[in-house]
Short mmCIF file of C-alpha atoms in Angstrom, two decimals:
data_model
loop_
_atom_site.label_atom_id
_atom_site.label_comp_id
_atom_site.label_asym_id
_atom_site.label_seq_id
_atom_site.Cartn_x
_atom_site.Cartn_y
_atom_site.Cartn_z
CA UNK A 1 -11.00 -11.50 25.43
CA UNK A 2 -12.82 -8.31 23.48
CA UNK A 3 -10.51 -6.53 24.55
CA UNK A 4 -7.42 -8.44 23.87
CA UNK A 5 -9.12 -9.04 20.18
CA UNK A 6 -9.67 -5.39 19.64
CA UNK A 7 -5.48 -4.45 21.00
CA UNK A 8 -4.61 -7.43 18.34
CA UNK A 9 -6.32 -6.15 15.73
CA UNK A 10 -5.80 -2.46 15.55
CA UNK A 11 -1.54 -3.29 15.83
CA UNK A 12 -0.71 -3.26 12.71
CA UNK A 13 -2.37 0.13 12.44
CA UNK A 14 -0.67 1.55 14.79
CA UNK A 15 2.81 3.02 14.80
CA UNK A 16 5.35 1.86 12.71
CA UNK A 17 7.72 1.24 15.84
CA UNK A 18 5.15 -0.92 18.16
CA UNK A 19 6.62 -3.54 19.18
CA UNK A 20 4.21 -4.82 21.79
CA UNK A 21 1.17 -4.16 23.31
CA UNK A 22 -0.07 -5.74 26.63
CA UNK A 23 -3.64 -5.27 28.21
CA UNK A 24 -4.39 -5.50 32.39
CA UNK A 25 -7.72 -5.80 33.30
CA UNK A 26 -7.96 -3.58 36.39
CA UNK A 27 -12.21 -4.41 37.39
CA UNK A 28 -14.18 -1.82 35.00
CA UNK A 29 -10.90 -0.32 33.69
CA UNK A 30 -7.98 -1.38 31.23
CA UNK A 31 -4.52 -0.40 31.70
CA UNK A 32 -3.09 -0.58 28.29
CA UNK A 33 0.97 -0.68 27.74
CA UNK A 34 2.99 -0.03 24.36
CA UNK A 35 6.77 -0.63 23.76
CA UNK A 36 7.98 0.63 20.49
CA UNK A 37 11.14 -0.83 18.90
CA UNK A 38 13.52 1.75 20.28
CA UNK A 39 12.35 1.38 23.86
CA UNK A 40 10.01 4.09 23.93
CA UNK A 41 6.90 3.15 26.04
CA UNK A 42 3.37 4.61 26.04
CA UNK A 43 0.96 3.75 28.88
CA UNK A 44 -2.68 4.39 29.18
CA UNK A 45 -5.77 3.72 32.04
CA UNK A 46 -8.68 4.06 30.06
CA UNK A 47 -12.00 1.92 29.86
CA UNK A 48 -13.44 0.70 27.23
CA UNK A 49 -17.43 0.68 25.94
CA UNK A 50 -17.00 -2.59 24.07
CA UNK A 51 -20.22 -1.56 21.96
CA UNK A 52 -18.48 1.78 20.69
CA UNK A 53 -15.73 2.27 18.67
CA UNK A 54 -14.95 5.39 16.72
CA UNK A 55 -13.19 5.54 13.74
CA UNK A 56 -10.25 7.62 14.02
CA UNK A 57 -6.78 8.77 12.36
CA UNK A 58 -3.83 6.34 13.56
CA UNK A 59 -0.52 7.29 14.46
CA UNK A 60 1.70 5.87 11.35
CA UNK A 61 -0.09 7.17 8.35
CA UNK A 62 -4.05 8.93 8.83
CA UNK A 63 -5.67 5.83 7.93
CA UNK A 64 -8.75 4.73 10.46
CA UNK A 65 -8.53 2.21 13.32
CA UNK A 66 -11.55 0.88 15.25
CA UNK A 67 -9.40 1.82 18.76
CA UNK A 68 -11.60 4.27 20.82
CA UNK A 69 -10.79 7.23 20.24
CA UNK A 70 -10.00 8.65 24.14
CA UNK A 71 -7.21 5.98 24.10
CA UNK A 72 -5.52 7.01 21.36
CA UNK A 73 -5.32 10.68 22.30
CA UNK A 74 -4.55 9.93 26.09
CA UNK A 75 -1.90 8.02 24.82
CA UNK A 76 1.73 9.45 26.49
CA UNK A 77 5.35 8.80 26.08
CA UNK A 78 7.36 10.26 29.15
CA UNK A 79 4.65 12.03 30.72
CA UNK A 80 4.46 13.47 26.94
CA UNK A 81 1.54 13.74 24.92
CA UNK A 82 1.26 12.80 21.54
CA UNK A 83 1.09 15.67 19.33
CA UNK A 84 -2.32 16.81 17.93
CA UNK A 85 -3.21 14.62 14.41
CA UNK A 86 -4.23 17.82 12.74
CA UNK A 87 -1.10 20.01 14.08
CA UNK A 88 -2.93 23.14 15.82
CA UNK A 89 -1.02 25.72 13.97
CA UNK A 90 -1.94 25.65 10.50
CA UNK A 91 -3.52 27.98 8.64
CA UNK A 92 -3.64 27.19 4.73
CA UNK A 93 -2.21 29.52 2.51
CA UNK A 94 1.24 30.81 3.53
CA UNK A 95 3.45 33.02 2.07
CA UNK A 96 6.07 31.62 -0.50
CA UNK A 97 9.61 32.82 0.31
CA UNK A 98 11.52 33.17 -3.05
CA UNK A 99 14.59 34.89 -1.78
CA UNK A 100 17.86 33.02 -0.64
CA UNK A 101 18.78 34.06 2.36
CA UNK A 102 22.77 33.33 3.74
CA UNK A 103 23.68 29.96 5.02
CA UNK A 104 24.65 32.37 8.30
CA UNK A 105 21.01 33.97 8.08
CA UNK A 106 19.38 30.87 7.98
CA UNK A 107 21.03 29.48 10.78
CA UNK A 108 20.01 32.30 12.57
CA UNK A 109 16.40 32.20 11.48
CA UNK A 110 16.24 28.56 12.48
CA UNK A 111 18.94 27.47 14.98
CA UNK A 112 16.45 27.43 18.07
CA UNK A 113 14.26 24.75 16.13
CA UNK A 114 16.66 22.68 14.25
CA UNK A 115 19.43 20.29 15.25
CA UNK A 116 22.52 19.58 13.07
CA UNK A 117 21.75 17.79 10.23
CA UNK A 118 18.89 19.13 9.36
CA UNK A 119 17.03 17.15 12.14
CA UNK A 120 13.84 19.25 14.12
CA UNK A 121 10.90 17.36 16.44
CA UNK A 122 8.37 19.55 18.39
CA UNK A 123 9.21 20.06 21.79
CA UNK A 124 5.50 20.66 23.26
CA UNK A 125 4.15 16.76 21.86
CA UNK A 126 5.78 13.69 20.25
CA UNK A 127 5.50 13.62 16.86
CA UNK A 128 3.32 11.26 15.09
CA UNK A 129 5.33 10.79 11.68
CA UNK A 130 9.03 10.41 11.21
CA UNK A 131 10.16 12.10 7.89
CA UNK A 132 13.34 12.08 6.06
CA UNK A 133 13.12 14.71 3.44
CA UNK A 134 15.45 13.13 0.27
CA UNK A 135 16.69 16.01 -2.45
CA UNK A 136 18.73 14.84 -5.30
CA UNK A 137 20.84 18.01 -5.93
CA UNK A 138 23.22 19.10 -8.41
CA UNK A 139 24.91 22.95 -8.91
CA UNK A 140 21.78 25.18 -7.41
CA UNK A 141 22.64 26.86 -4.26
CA UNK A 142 20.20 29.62 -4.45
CA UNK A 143 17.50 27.25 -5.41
CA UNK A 144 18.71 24.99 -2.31
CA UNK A 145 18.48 28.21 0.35
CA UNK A 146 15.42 29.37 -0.63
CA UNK A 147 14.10 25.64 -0.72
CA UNK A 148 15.44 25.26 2.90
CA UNK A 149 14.14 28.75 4.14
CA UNK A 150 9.96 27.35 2.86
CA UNK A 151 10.79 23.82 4.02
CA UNK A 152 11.94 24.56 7.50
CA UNK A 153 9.28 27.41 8.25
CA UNK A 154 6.67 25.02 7.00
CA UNK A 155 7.94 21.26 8.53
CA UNK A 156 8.19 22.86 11.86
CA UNK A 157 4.75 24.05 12.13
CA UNK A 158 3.59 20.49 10.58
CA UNK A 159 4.56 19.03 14.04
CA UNK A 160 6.63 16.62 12.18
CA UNK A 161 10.29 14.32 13.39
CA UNK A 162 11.74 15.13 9.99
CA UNK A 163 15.45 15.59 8.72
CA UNK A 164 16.43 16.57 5.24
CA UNK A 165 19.10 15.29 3.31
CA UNK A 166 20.56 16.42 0.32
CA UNK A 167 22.33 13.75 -2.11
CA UNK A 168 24.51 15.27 -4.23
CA UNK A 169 26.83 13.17 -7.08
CA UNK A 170 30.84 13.93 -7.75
CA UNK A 171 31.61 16.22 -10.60
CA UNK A 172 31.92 14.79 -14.21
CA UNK A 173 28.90 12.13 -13.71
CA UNK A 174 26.00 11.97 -16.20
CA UNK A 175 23.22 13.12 -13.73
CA UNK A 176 21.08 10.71 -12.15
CA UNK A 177 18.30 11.57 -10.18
CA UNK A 178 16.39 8.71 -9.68
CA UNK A 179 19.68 6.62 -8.45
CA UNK A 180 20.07 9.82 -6.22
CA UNK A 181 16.96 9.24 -4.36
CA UNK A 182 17.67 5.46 -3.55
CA UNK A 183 21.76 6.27 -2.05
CA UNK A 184 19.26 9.33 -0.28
CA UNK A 185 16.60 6.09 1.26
CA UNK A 186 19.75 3.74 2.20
CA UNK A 187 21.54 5.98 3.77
CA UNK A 188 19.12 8.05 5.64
CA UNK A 189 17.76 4.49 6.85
CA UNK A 190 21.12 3.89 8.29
CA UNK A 191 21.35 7.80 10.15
CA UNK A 192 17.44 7.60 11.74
CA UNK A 193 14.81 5.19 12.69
CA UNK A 194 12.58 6.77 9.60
CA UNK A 195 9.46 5.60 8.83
CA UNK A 196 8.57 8.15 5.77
CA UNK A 197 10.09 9.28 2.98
CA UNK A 198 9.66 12.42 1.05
CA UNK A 199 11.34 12.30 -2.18
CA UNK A 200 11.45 15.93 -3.35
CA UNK A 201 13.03 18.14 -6.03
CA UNK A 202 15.12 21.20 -5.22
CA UNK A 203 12.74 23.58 -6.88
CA UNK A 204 9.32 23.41 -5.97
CA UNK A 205 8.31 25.51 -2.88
CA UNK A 206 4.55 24.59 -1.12
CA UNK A 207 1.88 26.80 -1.03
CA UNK A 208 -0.22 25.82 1.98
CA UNK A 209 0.33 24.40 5.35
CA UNK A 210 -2.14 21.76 5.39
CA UNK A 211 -0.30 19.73 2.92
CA UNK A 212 1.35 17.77 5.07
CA UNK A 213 4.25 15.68 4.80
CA UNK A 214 3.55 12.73 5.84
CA UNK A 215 3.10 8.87 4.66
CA UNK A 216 -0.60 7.77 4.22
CA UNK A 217 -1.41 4.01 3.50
CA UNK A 218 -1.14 4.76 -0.52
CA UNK A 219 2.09 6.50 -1.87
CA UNK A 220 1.44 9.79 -2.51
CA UNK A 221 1.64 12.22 -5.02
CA UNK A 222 1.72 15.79 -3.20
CA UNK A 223 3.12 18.09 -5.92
CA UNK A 224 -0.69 18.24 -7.53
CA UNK A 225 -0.92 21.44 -8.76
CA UNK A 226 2.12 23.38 -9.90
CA UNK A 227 2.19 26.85 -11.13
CA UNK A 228 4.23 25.90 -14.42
CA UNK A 229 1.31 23.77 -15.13
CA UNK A 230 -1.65 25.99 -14.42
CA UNK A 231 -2.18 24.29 -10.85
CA UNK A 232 -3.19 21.33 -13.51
CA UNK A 233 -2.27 17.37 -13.10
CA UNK A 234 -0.44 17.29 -16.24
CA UNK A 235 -2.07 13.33 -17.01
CA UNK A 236 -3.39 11.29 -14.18
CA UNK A 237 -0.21 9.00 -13.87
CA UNK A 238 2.36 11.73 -12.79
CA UNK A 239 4.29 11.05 -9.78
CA UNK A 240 7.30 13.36 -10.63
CA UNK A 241 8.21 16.19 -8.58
CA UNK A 242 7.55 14.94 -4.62
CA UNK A 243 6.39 11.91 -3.48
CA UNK A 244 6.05 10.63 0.22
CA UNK A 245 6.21 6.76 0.39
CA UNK A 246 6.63 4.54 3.51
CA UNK A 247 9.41 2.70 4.19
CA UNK A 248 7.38 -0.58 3.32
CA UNK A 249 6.47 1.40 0.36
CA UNK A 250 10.14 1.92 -0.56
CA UNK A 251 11.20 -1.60 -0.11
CA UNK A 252 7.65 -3.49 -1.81
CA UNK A 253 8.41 -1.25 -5.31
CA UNK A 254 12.12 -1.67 -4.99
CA UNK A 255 12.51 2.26 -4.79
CA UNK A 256 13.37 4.09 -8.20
CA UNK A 257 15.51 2.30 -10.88
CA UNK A 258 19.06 3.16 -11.14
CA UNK A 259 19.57 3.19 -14.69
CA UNK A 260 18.20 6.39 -15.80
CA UNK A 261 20.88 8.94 -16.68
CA UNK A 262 20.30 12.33 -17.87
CA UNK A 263 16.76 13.71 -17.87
CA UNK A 264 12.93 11.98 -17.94
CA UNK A 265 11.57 8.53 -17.93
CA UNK A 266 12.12 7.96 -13.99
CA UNK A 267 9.34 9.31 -12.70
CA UNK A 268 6.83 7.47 -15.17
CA UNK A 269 9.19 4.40 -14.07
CA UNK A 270 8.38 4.96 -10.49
CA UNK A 271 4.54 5.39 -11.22
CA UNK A 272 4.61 1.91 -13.24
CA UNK A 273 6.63 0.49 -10.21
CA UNK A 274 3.33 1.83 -7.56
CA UNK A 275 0.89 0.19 -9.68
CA UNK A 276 2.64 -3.17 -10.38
CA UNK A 277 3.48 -3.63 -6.53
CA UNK A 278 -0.51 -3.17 -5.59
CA UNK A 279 -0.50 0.63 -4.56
CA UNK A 280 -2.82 3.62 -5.99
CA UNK A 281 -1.29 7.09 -5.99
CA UNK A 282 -3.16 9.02 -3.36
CA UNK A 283 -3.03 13.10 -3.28
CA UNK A 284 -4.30 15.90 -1.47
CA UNK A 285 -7.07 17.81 -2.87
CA UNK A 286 -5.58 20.24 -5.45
CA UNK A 287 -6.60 23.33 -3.52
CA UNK A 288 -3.89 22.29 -1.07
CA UNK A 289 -1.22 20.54 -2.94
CA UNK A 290 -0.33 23.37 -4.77
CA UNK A 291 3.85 24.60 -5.09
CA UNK A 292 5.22 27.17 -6.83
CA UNK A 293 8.16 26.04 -9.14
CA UNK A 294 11.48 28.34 -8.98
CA UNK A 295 12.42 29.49 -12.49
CA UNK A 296 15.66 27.80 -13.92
CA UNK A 297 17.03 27.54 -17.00
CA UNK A 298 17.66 23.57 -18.22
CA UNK A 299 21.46 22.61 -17.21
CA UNK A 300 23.59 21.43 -19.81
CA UNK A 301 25.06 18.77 -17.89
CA UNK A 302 21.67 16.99 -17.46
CA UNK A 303 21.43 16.17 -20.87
CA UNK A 304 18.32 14.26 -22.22
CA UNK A 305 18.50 10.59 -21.59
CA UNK A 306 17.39 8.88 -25.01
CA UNK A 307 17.51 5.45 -24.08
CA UNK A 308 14.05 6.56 -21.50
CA UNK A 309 11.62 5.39 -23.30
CA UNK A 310 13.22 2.10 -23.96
CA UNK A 311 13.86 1.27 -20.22
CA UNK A 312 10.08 2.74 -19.41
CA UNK A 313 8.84 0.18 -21.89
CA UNK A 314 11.10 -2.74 -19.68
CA UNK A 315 9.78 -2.15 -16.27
CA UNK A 316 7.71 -4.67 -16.15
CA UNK A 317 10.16 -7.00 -16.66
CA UNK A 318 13.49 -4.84 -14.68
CA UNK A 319 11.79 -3.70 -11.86
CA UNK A 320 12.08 -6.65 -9.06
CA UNK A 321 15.87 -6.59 -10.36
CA UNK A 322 16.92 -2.79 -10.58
CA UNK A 323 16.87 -0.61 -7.60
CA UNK A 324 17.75 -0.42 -4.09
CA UNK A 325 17.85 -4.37 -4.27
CA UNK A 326 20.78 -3.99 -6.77
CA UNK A 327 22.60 -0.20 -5.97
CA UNK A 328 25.94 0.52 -6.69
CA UNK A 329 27.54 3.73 -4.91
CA UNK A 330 30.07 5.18 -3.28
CA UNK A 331 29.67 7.38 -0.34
CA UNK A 332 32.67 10.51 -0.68
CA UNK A 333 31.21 12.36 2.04
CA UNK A 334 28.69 12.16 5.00
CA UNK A 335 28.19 15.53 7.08
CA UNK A 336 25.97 16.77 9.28
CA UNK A 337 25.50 21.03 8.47
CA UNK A 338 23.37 23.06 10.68
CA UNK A 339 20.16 22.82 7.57
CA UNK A 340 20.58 19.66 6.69
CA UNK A 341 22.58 16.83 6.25
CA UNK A 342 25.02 16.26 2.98
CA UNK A 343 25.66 13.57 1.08
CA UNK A 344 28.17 13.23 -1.41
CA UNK A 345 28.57 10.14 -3.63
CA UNK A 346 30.00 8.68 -6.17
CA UNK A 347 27.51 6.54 -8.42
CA UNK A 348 30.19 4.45 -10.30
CA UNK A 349 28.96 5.93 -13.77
CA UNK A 350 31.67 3.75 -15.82
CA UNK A 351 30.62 0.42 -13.97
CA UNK A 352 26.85 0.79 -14.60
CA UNK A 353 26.71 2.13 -17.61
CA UNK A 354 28.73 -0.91 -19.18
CA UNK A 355 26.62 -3.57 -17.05
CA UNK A 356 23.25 -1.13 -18.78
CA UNK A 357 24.88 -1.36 -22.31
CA UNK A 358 24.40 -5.37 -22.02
CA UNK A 359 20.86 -5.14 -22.10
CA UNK A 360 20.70 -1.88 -24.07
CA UNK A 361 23.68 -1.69 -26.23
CA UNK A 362 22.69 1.82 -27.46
CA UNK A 363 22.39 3.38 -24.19
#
């Protein structure tokens, strides 16, 4: 019955995709079996000191469970281990690469590792964190290659399941990141079983390998320290830039509002949205969480939204109505490339921004 309390307790804490766990009692041994939601099935003959318990990263996120910790890491999937939950590999401080290779040369840098779409797992373990990778994009193809030459190079070595999408609007659309990022969650959700999300701008590059990109229990901020800013937070509520969020996270805030068009006010949005849903930002120590930002000049097509501070100071009241619970899109085009996968959309600019003007006539 200790047993059985201790397997009941420590489920929720485990993987996102357990579906069931069952305990034998085999005399002094326990032969423990998990089925995840998409039929894979871990199996384990361990035994169990009922008096210790050590407290020890979980699968889904790094937070602690009270499952012994020889369990855990005997744990196996096909005769596959899990992998490592500090990947082996890492070193800290890499090298930034600020050139933009070819599409061709970055296929050939990365084709052994990478499926289409963007899509890479480690072959040697089974990775503990499934990532999609969201990037609201508009006009930057250098910025994009050199983005996808770090990203892959780093995600790889991070032991991670992780795809990247990029989520790119038609032409002649006021540009709307935030709404972006949601049609990036919905429909990534529909490609992959997910269970992290990354939200992350085209132009900031990491710095060291340890920050890595997965979901903890508390959203997280991981663009700390940025080189435009000194490697300073810029005020303690900042959440712009990249953020990693559950799925659960996602759906509790009611991911980003859709409303903000042209530039600033989403990301403060998004931080009032953590806080009013229950969450604390989390981030990596600023040693680690540090990105270097890739010079660009401000586009004149993502003109400064001045209705922002009027919808920031309606969140409270907006944000349980406005977001993925209420999106509006168009999807032009879904492909799979050999980087990543591409999604192009049209975000019905006319139809919202009339249905916005009722509330805000001056936006």
């Amino acid at each position: 019955n200790m047993i059985l309390h201790i397997a009941a307790a420590n489920a929720k804490s485990m993987h996102p995709r357990l579906k069931i766990v069952i305990v034998f009692f085999l005399g002094a041994a326990t032969l423990i079996h998990i089925l995840l939601d998409d039929g894979a099935f871990f199996s384990s003959l361990t035994s169990f000191d009922i008096n210790y318990h050590t407290s020890i990263d979980t699968i889904a996120d790094g937070t602690s469970s009270t499952l012994n910790d020889s369990f855990v890491e005997s744990l196996a999937v096909n005769g596959t281990s899990l992998c490592p939950v500090t990947p082996p590999g890492l070193v800290g401080k890499i090298r930034v690469w600020m050139d933009g290779p070819s599409y061709d040369q970055l296929e050939h840098l990365y084709s052994s590792s990478i499926d289409k779409g963007g899509h890479s797992s480690p072959h040697e373990c089974i990775a503990r964190h499934k990532v999609a990778i969201i990037v609201p994009y508009r006009d930057r193809d250098t910025q994009l290659r050199i983005m996808l030459h770090n990203l892959h190079a780093l995600l790889t070595k991070q032991q991670l399941d992780y795809g990247i999408y990029i989520v790119e609007q038609i032409a002649n659309q006021t540009f709307n990141r935030a709404k972006l990022m949601n049609v990036g969650f919905e429909e990534a959700i529909k490609d992959y079983g997910w269970d992290c999300f990354v939200f992350h701008d085209v132009d900031l590059l990491p710095e060291d390998d340890r920050n890595v990109y997965s979901c903890p229990a508390q959203p997280r901020h991981m663009s700390v320290a940025v080189d435009k800013f000194n490697y300073k937070l810029p005020y303690g509520s900042i959440f712009g830039g990249i953020s990693a969020l559950t799925r659960e996270h996602v759906e509790k805030i009611n991911g980003f509002s859709n409303d903000y068009w042209g530039w600033g006010g989403e990301d403060d949005d998004l931080s009032t949205r953590v806080s009013l849903a229950g969450y604390k930002i989390s981030r990596y120590p600023a040693e680690i969480a540090r990105y270097k930002m890739i010079k660009h000049s401000h586009e004149s097509t993502n003109k400064i939204n001045k209705c922002r501070y009027k919808l920031m100071g309606k969140t409270k009241q907006r944000w349980m109505s406005d977001g993925i619970s209420s999106i509006n899109y168009n999807v032009v085009r879904f492909e799979k490339r050999s980087l990543f996968t591409n999604i192009l959309v049209d975000l019905l600019y006319e139809e919202s921004i009339l249905k916005l003007r009722k509330t805000f006539p001056s936006c």
